[in-house]
Amino acid sequence: MRLITEVASAAGINEEHLELYGKYKSKLSPSLWAELKHKPDGKLVLVTAVNPTPAGEGKTLTTIGLSQALNAAGIKTVAALREPSLGPCLGMKGGATGGGKAQIVPADEINLHFTGDIHAVTSAHNLLSAMIDNHIFQGNALNLDPQRIVWKRVMDMNDRSLRNIVTGLGDGNGTVRESGFQITTASEIMAVLCLCNDLADLKKRLSRMLVGYDQLGQPITAKDIGAVEAMTALLKEAVKPNLVQTLEGTPVIVHGGPFANIAHGCSSVIGTRYALKLGDVVVTEAGFGADLGAEKFMDIKCRQAGLTPSAAVLVVTVKSLKYNGGVRKEELYAGNRAALLSGLSNMERHIENLGKFGVPVLVALNHFEGDAPAEINDVLEACRRLGVPAAVSKVWAEGSAGGQELAQELKKLLDREEAVKFAPLYEDNLDIPSKINKIVTEIYHGAEVAFSPAAKRSLAVIDRLGLHQLQVCMAKTPYSFSDQPRLLGAPEGFTMGVRDITLSLGAGFAVVITGNIVTMPGLPAKPAAEGLLVDEDGVISGLE
Amino acid sequence: MRLITEVASAAGINEEHLELYGKYKSKLSPSLWAELKHKPDGKLVLVTAVNPTPAGEGKTLTTIGLSQALNAAGIKTVAALREPSLGPCLGMKGGATGGGKAQIVPADEINLHFTGDIHAVTSAHNLLSAMIDNHIFQGNALNLDPQRIVWKRVMDMNDRSLRNIVTGLGDGNGTVRESGFQITTASEIMAVLCLCNDLADLKKRLSRMLVGYDQLGQPITAKDIGAVEAMTALLKEAVKPNLVQTLEGTPVIVHGGPFANIAHGCSSVIGTRYALKLGDVVVTEAGFGADLGAEKFMDIKCRQAGLTPSAAVLVVTVKSLKYNGGVRKEELYAGNRAALLSGLSNMERHIENLGKFGVPVLVALNHFEGDAPAEINDVLEACRRLGVPAAVSKVWAEGSAGGQELAQELKKLLDREEAVKFAPLYEDNLDIPSKINKIVTEIYHGAEVAFSPAAKRSLAVIDRLGLHQLQVCMAKTPYSFSDQPRLLGAPEGFTMGVRDITLSLGAGFAVVITGNIVTMPGLPAKPAAEGLLVDEDGVISGLE
């Protein structure tokens, strides 16, 4: 690892703009923005993927490896990534910092507390929760309806026991009511942090957040509760982007980590903006597959921030395509050409969809040891047939050297004469049901949308409050285009059931809940936490 | 503010041993200990106080001001303080970084997230909680009794609604059971962090922590749950002491912040050890009045760590003595000589008690604007009569200049020829009821101890498990020597009711709960959070 001061210096950042967290992590001071803001923006490249499968696609890995490869090819590149959440790190997933020779470092610190941003979101969120219950306890001047409080509590932990709880039990402990915890990354405050332009915008968005309704059905916001300034105080460091490096010294901005499910799942707008001033190319990622992640990246993040992506890299693996072709998890290591060819439908669908945003696509075939040359060839051949450039990426095994082909293909795409004609999928002035319908039919390729009675009641509230200008943030299983996790490949003609619609007024979107979305994960039978070891010098192993 | 690198350098710390958090905060690397450990220790001075009253005594203020004054007098001094807890900062109390010209800085950062230590404790604690419920959910191989889980969850927030909750409601969310949240500073992990010698000792103590009992009544520990290594990983940065400075550039180690109630309420042993190597004098403090704070400092912290305090400074104020003499809060600004003279009994009792530990005492009369010269004279005269040195301290208004008299009196005490004959109050080999009885009769001056049926059951468990070698950690109202908050002055002859006894096996003590001790505070009608303001540059006001 190089000192972060050296990484910054190579990226053109003077040490006076750094707020160091140890020797290898730094926050970037707002003073840097004053210096950067007049510079031209680099080109923004989104790394997305086919629908996620049990073998893993390597989206973060590819983002890191590609940025290393571009730098090695002489193109000044910065990566912009999300912060890992502690809950999944200690639960099912392990770390989220890439792997092999395409990693960001110091991995254990980034995976654990990093610079405290997620803890700050937890504190700000739970302060508002405490102030809501305290408001009721102290006389309820706002006439808040305890049955219609929509603001829960959060914890950055996988803890299913906290999903549904009853609070306020016992004498003198307030009003007994049902509530629950979400994981912190599912907090609207995390979405707000990731979408805001600066501290002033953060404050405005926090003010708008809906916490519940009064006895007359009027919305009550965080501003009404009086929590906005204190939440801002708690978040004032968290809004500053974090700088780290890859194993090859590529500068990486790791900032913000919203749940890709009930939020938009992209790293922060502020971090992306800094990166665009620092790099000629910025490689970033979005959560889950392109049906969820890329759609929200384009329709929510880029729209709100006025960003224009120049290209999308779609990560596929031989295994993920075979899985989408019907091969069971246990049999993914064996060859199965029929399944592979069938599973290519998933890739094709995503390529077609990305085209609808006017953004050119490059396929990155993330190579796994054991992939047969014939299988690789089948994927590349399919891309040729579709007229889409593709390259095999071996960044896990080889670092930047294994990403040269991918980097060169991307360079060709970025150098093309034609201007990118990026546009979001839907217009802001469409009503919410039409926005949902457009995503379901054009991206998911479903036949129709069915709203539950609860969803219809929510739509009535949206009507009454005049909130149709909101964007929609789909909460859907990532495993299928449909709302049924086992419907793999490229299903069509299904009905999409909308169970409920909740309002994230600070983030600026309505969350459309389909299927059984859980916002607080549980721990598996053998949590990743049990596999950790710390030696007497504090060196951690088992967090890969 | 000087750069923390400069403050460190002046204290003899090479920059290579610093792990910076911004420009004004730093963690001290374990590599520094390797360099320091062979040096002789400085002298340890405890700042404690009479029983706390609504006007505030200024213990932290005096600790900071005295260390500034000693440095100004040419005595190389380091202060060792506790970290403020976010909950009270945003609730009733506001910041906890001193005041006036005796403050530690950067105050807002120290008061909010600081270097993330308390967040790390929260994460480690709640990981264990999640793993306990997950263990039951995944088959309960340990046969843990869901009705006898003693490990709750924690949050660094004042939130009374979380005191008593029911978790695990709903389908697939685990076992429904009663539980609750404590404030993070009440976590046993915070006590463990503050009492451990190093990372290896931390791990040993975490292993021993009791989480509940199995169906046969056998204790189940954190080690049995498999959480120890992961908790250690989460705490590996938090065990490193933090360096900041006072307004006058005096180095201050701010590390650890255990609840002074159900824990021992002192800053960390590790931080104190570093301070003793860096300063010829180290000024530290303990929570609440001397009946709780100083007793635990001597009997728990100094005993466990093998530290020998050289002097105790007892902070008194004219107001606090009048209050102890029966004056109501609203009338403290008016003169009332009879009440003052009566309230001096509280000071006398604490002086007498401190003598039982063999430690010389100095009274610091913390001066408030409006204190009448005659009142001040009455206090000083009482000290002369008792043969105890005393000095008026004006460090709030004047900084080190206002602490010169106090510093000189302390210097005389420390320069005396006679060796300090420090000894804890009770021997380790006494049984738990005898230890409790000794504290109640000799420190509190009560007549006897009455154990509730629950406390008797706990004593039976202590018998059965052979745990009498534990120290006792009294959880008592801080406002009175007795268990009745309104019994001010120097009450005698009362019966001390012990409601329950809980086991902190990692910290090494049994918590003796008297009266109605709440381990999760609530917010007041007008929380301090509502008074905060953040300007567009992120500058916070209202956190004093």
CSV table of N, CA and C in Angstrom, one decimal, chain B residues 207-286:
chain,number,residue,atom,x,y,z
B,207,SER,N,-14.3,-13.2,26.0
B,207,SER,CA,-14.7,-14.7,26.0
B,207,SER,C,-15.5,-15.0,27.3
B,208,ARG,N,-15.2,-14.4,28.4
B,208,ARG,CA,-15.8,-14.7,29.6
B,208,ARG,C,-17.2,-14.1,29.8
B,209,MET,N,-17.6,-13.2,29.0
B,209,MET,CA,-18.8,-12.4,29.2
B,209,MET,C,-20.0,-13.4,29.2
B,210,LEU,N,-20.9,-13.2,30.2
B,210,LEU,CA,-22.0,-14.1,30.4
B,210,LEU,C,-23.2,-13.6,29.5
B,211,VAL,N,-23.7,-14.5,28.7
B,211,VAL,CA,-24.9,-14.1,27.9
B,211,VAL,C,-26.2,-14.7,28.3
B,212,GLY,N,-26.1,-15.7,29.1
B,212,GLY,CA,-27.4,-16.3,29.6
B,212,GLY,C,-27.1,-17.7,30.2
B,213,TYR,N,-28.1,-18.5,30.4
B,213,TYR,CA,-28.0,-19.8,31.0
B,213,TYR,C,-28.7,-20.8,30.1
B,214,ASP,N,-28.2,-22.1,30.1
B,214,ASP,CA,-28.9,-23.1,29.4
B,214,ASP,C,-30.0,-23.7,30.2
B,215,GLN,N,-30.7,-24.6,29.7
B,215,GLN,CA,-31.9,-25.1,30.3
B,215,GLN,C,-31.6,-25.8,31.7
B,216,LEU,N,-30.3,-26.2,31.9
B,216,LEU,CA,-29.9,-26.8,33.1
B,216,LEU,C,-29.3,-25.7,34.1
B,217,GLY,N,-29.4,-24.5,33.7
B,217,GLY,CA,-28.9,-23.4,34.6
B,217,GLY,C,-27.4,-23.2,34.5
B,218,GLN,N,-26.7,-23.8,33.5
B,218,GLN,CA,-25.3,-23.6,33.4
B,218,GLN,C,-25.0,-22.3,32.5
B,219,PRO,N,-24.0,-21.5,32.9
B,219,PRO,CA,-23.8,-20.3,32.2
B,219,PRO,C,-23.3,-20.5,30.8
B,220,ILE,N,-23.8,-19.7,29.9
B,220,ILE,CA,-23.3,-19.6,28.5
B,220,ILE,C,-22.6,-18.3,28.3
B,221,THR,N,-21.4,-18.4,27.7
B,221,THR,CA,-20.6,-17.2,27.5
B,221,THR,C,-20.5,-16.8,26.0
B,222,ALA,N,-20.0,-15.6,25.8
B,222,ALA,CA,-19.8,-15.1,24.4
B,222,ALA,C,-18.9,-16.0,23.6
B,223,LYS,N,-18.0,-16.7,24.3
B,223,LYS,CA,-17.1,-17.7,23.6
B,223,LYS,C,-17.9,-18.8,23.1
B,224,ASP,N,-18.9,-19.3,23.9
B,224,ASP,CA,-19.7,-20.4,23.5
B,224,ASP,C,-20.5,-20.1,22.2
B,225,ILE,N,-20.9,-18.8,22.1
B,225,ILE,CA,-21.7,-18.3,21.0
B,225,ILE,C,-20.8,-18.2,19.7
B,226,GLY,N,-19.5,-18.1,19.9
B,226,GLY,CA,-18.6,-18.0,18.7
B,226,GLY,C,-18.4,-16.6,18.2
B,227,ALA,N,-18.6,-15.6,19.1
B,227,ALA,CA,-18.6,-14.2,18.7
B,227,ALA,C,-17.3,-13.5,19.0
B,228,VAL,N,-16.4,-14.2,19.7
B,228,VAL,CA,-15.2,-13.4,20.3
B,228,VAL,C,-14.3,-12.8,19.3
B,229,GLU,N,-13.9,-13.6,18.3
B,229,GLU,CA,-12.9,-13.1,17.3
B,229,GLU,C,-13.5,-11.9,16.5
B,230,ALA,N,-14.8,-12.1,16.1
B,230,ALA,CA,-15.4,-11.0,15.3
B,230,ALA,C,-15.6,-9.8,16.2
B,231,MET,N,-15.9,-9.9,17.4
B,231,MET,CA,-16.0,-8.7,18.3
B,231,MET,C,-14.7,-8.1,18.5
B,232,THR,N,-13.6,-8.9,18.6
B,232,THR,CA,-12.3,-8.3,18.7
B,232,THR,C,-11.9,-7.6,17.4
B,233,ALA,N,-12.3,-8.1,16.3
B,233,ALA,CA,-12.0,-7.5,15.0
B,233,ALA,C,-12.7,-6.1,15.0
B,234,LEU,N,-13.9,-6.1,15.5
B,234,LEU,CA,-14.7,-4.8,15.5
B,234,LEU,C,-14.1,-3.8,16.5
B,235,LEU,N,-13.4,-4.3,17.5
B,235,LEU,CA,-12.8,-3.4,18.5
B,235,LEU,C,-11.4,-3.1,18.4
B,236,LYS,N,-10.7,-3.6,17.4
B,236,LYS,CA,-9.2,-3.5,17.4
B,236,LYS,C,-8.7,-2.1,17.2
B,237,GLU,N,-9.5,-1.2,16.6
B,237,GLU,CA,-9.1,0.2,16.6
B,237,GLU,C,-9.5,0.9,17.9
B,238,ALA,N,-10.7,0.5,18.4
B,238,ALA,CA,-11.2,1.2,19.6
B,238,ALA,C,-10.3,1.0,20.8
B,239,VAL,N,-9.5,0.0,20.9
B,239,VAL,CA,-8.6,-0.2,22.0
B,239,VAL,C,-7.5,0.8,22.0
B,240,LYS,N,-7.2,1.4,20.9
B,240,LYS,CA,-6.1,2.4,20.8
B,240,LYS,C,-6.5,3.7,21.4
B,241,PRO,N,-5.7,4.3,22.3
B,241,PRO,CA,-6.2,5.6,23.0
B,241,PRO,C,-6.2,6.7,22.0
B,242,ASN,N,-7.0,7.7,22.2
B,242,ASN,CA,-7.1,8.9,21.4
B,242,ASN,C,-6.4,10.1,22.0
B,243,LEU,N,-5.7,10.8,21.2
B,243,LEU,CA,-5.0,12.0,21.7
B,243,LEU,C,-5.7,13.3,21.1
B,244,VAL,N,-6.0,14.2,22.0
B,244,VAL,CA,-6.5,15.5,21.6
B,244,VAL,C,-5.8,16.6,22.4
B,245,GLN,N,-6.3,17.8,22.5
B,245,GLN,CA,-5.6,18.8,23.3
B,245,GLN,C,-6.6,19.7,24.0
B,246,THR,N,-6.2,20.4,25.0
B,246,THR,CA,-7.0,21.5,25.6
B,246,THR,C,-6.9,22.8,24.8
B,247,LEU,N,-7.7,23.7,25.1
B,247,LEU,CA,-7.6,25.0,24.4
B,247,LEU,C,-6.2,25.6,24.6
B,248,GLU,N,-5.4,25.2,25.6
B,248,GLU,CA,-4.1,25.7,25.8
B,248,GLU,C,-3.0,24.8,25.3
B,249,GLY,N,-3.5,23.7,24.6
B,249,GLY,CA,-2.5,22.8,24.0
B,249,GLY,C,-2.0,21.7,24.9
B,250,THR,N,-2.6,21.6,26.1
B,250,THR,CA,-2.2,20.4,26.9
B,250,THR,C,-2.7,19.1,26.3
B,251,PRO,N,-1.8,18.1,26.2
B,251,PRO,CA,-2.2,16.9,25.6
B,251,PRO,C,-3.2,16.1,26.5
B,252,VAL,N,-4.2,15.6,25.9
B,252,VAL,CA,-5.3,14.9,26.6
B,252,VAL,C,-5.6,13.6,26.0
B,253,ILE,N,-5.6,12.5,26.7
B,253,ILE,CA,-6.0,11.2,26.2
B,253,ILE,C,-7.4,11.0,26.6
B,254,VAL,N,-8.3,10.9,25.6
B,254,VAL,CA,-9.7,10.7,25.8
B,254,VAL,C,-10.1,9.4,25.3
B,255,HIS,N,-10.4,8.5,26.2
B,255,HIS,CA,-10.5,7.1,25.8
B,255,HIS,C,-11.4,6.3,26.7
B,256,GLY,N,-12.5,5.7,26.2
B,256,GLY,CA,-13.4,4.9,26.9
B,256,GLY,C,-14.4,5.7,27.7
B,257,GLY,N,-15.6,5.2,27.8
B,257,GLY,CA,-16.6,6.0,28.5
B,257,GLY,C,-17.7,5.1,29.1
B,258,PRO,N,-17.3,4.3,30.1
B,258,PRO,CA,-18.3,3.4,30.7
B,258,PRO,C,-19.3,4.2,31.6
B,259,PHE,N,-20.5,3.8,31.5
B,259,PHE,CA,-21.6,4.3,32.4
B,259,PHE,C,-21.0,4.3,33.9
B,260,ALA,N,-21.2,5.4,34.6
B,260,ALA,CA,-20.6,5.5,35.9
B,260,ALA,C,-21.6,4.7,36.9
B,261,ASN,N,-22.6,4.2,36.3
B,261,ASN,CA,-23.6,3.6,37.2
B,261,ASN,C,-23.5,2.1,37.2
B,262,ILE,N,-23.9,1.4,36.2
B,262,ILE,CA,-23.7,-0.1,36.2
B,262,ILE,C,-22.3,-0.5,35.8
B,263,ALA,N,-21.5,0.4,35.4
B,263,ALA,CA,-20.1,0.1,35.2
B,263,ALA,C,-19.2,1.0,36.1
B,264,HIS,N,-17.9,1.1,35.9
B,264,HIS,CA,-17.1,1.7,36.9
B,264,HIS,C,-16.8,3.2,36.6
B,265,GLY,N,-17.2,3.6,35.4
B,265,GLY,CA,-17.2,5.1,35.1
B,265,GLY,C,-15.9,5.8,35.0
B,266,CYS,N,-14.8,5.1,34.6
B,266,CYS,CA,-13.5,5.7,34.5
B,266,CYS,C,-13.0,5.6,33.1
B,267,SER,N,-12.1,6.4,32.7
B,267,SER,CA,-11.5,6.3,31.4
B,267,SER,C,-10.6,5.1,31.4
B,268,SER,N,-10.1,4.7,30.2
B,268,SER,CA,-9.5,3.4,30.0
B,268,SER,C,-8.2,3.2,30.7
B,269,VAL,N,-7.9,2.0,31.1
B,269,VAL,CA,-6.6,1.6,31.7
B,269,VAL,C,-5.5,1.9,30.7
B,270,ILE,N,-5.7,1.4,29.5
B,270,ILE,CA,-4.7,1.6,28.4
B,270,ILE,C,-4.3,3.1,28.3
B,271,GLY,N,-5.4,3.9,28.2
B,271,GLY,CA,-5.1,5.4,28.0
B,271,GLY,C,-4.4,5.9,29.2
B,272,THR,N,-4.8,5.5,30.4
B,272,THR,CA,-4.1,6.0,31.6
B,272,THR,C,-2.6,5.6,31.7
B,273,ARG,N,-2.4,4.3,31.2
B,273,ARG,CA,-1.0,3.9,31.2
B,273,ARG,C,-0.1,4.7,30.2
B,274,TYR,N,-0.7,5.0,29.0
B,274,TYR,CA,0.1,5.8,28.1
B,274,TYR,C,0.3,7.2,28.7
B,275,ALA,N,-0.7,7.8,29.4
B,275,ALA,CA,-0.6,9.1,29.9
B,275,ALA,C,0.5,9.1,31.0
B,276,LEU,N,0.5,8.0,31.8
B,276,LEU,CA,1.5,8.0,32.9
B,276,LEU,C,2.9,7.9,32.4
B,277,LYS,N,3.1,7.4,31.2
B,277,LYS,CA,4.5,7.4,30.6
B,277,LYS,C,4.8,8.8,30.0
B,278,LEU,N,3.8,9.5,29.6
B,278,LEU,CA,4.0,10.8,28.8
B,278,LEU,C,4.0,12.0,29.8
B,279,GLY,N,3.4,11.9,30.9
B,279,GLY,CA,3.4,13.0,31.8
B,279,GLY,C,4.0,12.7,33.2
B,280,ASP,N,4.6,13.8,33.8
B,280,ASP,CA,5.1,13.6,35.2
B,280,ASP,C,3.9,13.6,36.1
B,281,VAL,N,2.8,14.2,35.7
B,281,VAL,CA,1.5,14.1,36.4
B,281,VAL,C,0.4,13.8,35.4
B,282,VAL,N,-0.5,12.9,35.8
B,282,VAL,CA,-1.7,12.6,35.0
B,282,VAL,C,-2.9,13.0,35.9
B,283,VAL,N,-3.7,13.8,35.3
B,283,VAL,CA,-5.0,14.2,36.0
B,283,VAL,C,-6.1,13.4,35.3
B,284,THR,N,-6.9,12.6,36.1
B,284,THR,CA,-8.0,11.9,35.5
B,284,THR,C,-9.2,12.1,36.4
B,285,GLU,N,-10.3,11.6,35.9
B,285,GLU,CA,-11.6,11.8,36.7
B,285,GLU,C,-12.3,10.5,36.7
B,286,ALA,N,-13.3,10.4,37.6
B,286,ALA,CA,-14.2,9.3,37.7
B,286,ALA,C,-15.7,9.8,37.8
